[in-house]
Coordinates of C-alpha atoms in Angstrom, one line a residue:
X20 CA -45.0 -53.8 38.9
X21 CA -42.7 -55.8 37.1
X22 CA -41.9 -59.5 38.7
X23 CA -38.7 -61.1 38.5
X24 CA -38.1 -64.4 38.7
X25 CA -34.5 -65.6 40.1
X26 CA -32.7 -68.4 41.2
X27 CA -29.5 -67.8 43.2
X28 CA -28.0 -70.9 43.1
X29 CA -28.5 -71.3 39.5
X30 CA -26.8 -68.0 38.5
X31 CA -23.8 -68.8 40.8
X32 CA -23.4 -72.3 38.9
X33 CA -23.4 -70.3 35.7
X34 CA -20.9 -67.6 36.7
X35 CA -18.8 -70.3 37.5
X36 CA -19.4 -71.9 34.1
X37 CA -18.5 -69.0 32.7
X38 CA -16.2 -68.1 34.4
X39 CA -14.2 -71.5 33.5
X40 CA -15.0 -70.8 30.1
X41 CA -13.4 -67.3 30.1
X42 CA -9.9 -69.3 31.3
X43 CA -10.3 -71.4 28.7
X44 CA -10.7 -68.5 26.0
X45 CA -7.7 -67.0 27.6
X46 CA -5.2 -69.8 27.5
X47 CA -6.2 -70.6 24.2
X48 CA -5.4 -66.6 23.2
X49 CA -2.3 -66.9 25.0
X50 CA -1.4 -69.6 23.2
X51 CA -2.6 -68.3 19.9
X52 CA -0.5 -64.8 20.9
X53 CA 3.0 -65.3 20.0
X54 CA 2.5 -67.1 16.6
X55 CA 0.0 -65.1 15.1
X56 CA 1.6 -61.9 16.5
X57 CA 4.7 -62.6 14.7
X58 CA 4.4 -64.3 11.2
X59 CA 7.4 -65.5 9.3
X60 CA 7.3 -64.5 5.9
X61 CA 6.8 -67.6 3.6
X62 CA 9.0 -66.2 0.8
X63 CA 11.8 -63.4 1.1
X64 CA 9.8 -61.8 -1.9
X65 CA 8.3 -58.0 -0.7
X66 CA 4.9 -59.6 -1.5
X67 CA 5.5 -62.4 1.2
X68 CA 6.9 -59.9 3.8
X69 CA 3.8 -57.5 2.9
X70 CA 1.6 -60.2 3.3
X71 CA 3.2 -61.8 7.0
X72 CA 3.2 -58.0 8.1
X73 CA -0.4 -57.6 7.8
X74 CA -1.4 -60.8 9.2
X75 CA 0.8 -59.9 11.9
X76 CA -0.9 -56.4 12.3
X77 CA -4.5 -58.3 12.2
X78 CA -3.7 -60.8 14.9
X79 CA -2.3 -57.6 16.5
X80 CA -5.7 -56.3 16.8
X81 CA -7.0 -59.8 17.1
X82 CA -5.6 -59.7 20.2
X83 CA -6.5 -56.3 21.2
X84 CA -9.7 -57.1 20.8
X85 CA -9.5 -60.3 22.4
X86 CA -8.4 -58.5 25.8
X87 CA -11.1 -56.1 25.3
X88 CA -13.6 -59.3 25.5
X89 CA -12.0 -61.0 28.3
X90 CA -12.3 -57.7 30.3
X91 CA -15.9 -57.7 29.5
X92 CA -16.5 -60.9 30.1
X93 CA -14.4 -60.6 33.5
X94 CA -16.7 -57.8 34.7
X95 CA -20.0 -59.7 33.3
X96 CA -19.0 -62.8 35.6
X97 CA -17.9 -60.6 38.3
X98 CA -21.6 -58.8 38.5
X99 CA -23.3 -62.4 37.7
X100 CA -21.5 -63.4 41.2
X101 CA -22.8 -60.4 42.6
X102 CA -26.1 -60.5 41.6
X103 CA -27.1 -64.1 42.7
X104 CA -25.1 -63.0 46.3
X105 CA -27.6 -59.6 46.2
X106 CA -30.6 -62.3 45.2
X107 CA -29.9 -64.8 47.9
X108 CA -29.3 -62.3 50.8
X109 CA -32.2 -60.7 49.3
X110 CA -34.6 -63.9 49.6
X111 CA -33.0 -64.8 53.0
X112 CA -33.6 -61.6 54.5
X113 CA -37.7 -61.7 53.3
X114 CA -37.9 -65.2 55.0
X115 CA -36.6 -63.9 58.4
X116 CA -39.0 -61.0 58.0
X117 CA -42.0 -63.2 57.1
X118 CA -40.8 -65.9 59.7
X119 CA -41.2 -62.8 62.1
X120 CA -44.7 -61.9 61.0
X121 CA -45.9 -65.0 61.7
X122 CA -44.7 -65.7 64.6
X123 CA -46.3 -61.8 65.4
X124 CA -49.4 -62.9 63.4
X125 CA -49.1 -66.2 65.8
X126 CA -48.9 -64.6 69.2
X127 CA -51.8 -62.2 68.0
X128 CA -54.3 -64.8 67.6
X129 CA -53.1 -66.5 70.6
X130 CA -54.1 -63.2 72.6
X131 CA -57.3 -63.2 70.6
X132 CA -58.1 -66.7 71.2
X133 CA -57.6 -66.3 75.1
X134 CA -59.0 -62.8 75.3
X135 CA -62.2 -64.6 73.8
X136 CA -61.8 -67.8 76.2
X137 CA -61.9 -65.5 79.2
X138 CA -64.9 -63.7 78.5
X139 CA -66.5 -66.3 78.1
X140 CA -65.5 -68.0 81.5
X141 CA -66.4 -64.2 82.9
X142 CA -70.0 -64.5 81.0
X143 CA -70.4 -68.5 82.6
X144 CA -68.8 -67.1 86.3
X145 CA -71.8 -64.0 85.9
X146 CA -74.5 -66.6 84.7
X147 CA -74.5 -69.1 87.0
X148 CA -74.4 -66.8 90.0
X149 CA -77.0 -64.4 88.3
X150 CA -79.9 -66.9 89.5
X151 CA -78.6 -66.5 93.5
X152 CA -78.1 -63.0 93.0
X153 CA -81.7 -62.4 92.0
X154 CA -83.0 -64.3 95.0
X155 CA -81.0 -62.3 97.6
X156 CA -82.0 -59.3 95.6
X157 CA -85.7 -60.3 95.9
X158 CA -85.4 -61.4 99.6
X159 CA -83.3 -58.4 100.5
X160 CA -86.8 -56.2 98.3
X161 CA -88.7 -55.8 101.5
X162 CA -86.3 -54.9 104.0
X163 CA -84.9 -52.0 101.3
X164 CA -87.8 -51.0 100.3
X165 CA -89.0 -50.6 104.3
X166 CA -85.5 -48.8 104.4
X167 CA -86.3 -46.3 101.6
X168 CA -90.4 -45.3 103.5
X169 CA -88.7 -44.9 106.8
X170 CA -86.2 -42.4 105.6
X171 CA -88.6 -40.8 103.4
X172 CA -91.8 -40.8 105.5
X173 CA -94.5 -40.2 104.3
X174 CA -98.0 -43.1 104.8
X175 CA -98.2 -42.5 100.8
X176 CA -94.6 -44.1 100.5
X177 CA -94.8 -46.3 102.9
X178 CA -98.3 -48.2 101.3
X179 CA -96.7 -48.3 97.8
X180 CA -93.4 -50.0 99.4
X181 CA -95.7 -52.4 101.5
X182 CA -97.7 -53.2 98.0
X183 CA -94.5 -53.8 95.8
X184 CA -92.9 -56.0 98.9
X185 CA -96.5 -58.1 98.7
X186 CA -95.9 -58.7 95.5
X187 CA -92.7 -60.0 95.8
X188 CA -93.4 -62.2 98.1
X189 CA -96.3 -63.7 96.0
X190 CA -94.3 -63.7 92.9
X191 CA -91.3 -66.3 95.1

């Protein structure tokens, strides 16, 4: 995974530098255009006309060339500008998103954390009644258990529920 490192704002500030520098290059080929495009011939000698001519064709393609780098340069500003929009709605758009995962990670825990808080007020609720619950389970023992030897008959039964009830009772 390759990292980039990228700061928005400061490649905006630099397209714009650039960009002002580009103007400047092309005033100062404008300006450089129509003397160098035309040289006068410092003689009326052939050598002085041959000599004008090809400076003329040279700032010719000077400024051929010249157009060819201000195109470039055009285009390398215009993707620059481009670029550090691309970065910052990049970097904007991962903030909402890890804005929203927070607040998801947030409300999670929140569940977690009251889930947790109510079982434990269930396990005090069950706790604290658990020691009247036994008692009426103990006093209710005999009357059940009585219950149970009727319905099954049988003297058997009906000793071994007295002898479990006894004991219940001596064990309050």
């Amino acid at each position: 995974m390759s990292l980039v490192i990228a700061a928005p704002e400061l490649m905006a500030n630099t397209a714009v530098d650039l960009a002002n520098i580009g103007s400047t290059l092309d005033a100062a080929h404008m300006a450089a255009a129509i003397p160098t495009a035309a040289v006068v011939p410092a003689a009326a000698d052939e050598v002085s006309v041959s000599i004008a001519h090809l400076f003329s064709l040279h700032a010719q393609d000077y400024q051929a060339l010249a157009g060819q780098a201000a195109a470039f340069h055009e285009q390398f500003v215009q993707r620059l500008t481009s670029s550090a929009a691309a970065y910052a709605n990049t970097e904007a758009a991962n903030v909402t998103f890890l804005q929203l995962l927070t607040e998801g990670a947030d409300a999670i825990g929140g569940a977690i954390v009251a889930f947790g808080n109510q079982l434990v007020s269930l396990f005090n609720a069950i706790w604290s009644q658990l020691p009247g619950l036994l008692a009426t389970l103990v006093a209710a023992a005999p009357a059940v258990l009585a219950l149970i030897a009727l319905s099954l008959s049988g003297i058997g039964i009906l000793l071994i529920v007295a002898l479990f009830g006894v004991f219940l009772l001596a064990g309050l």
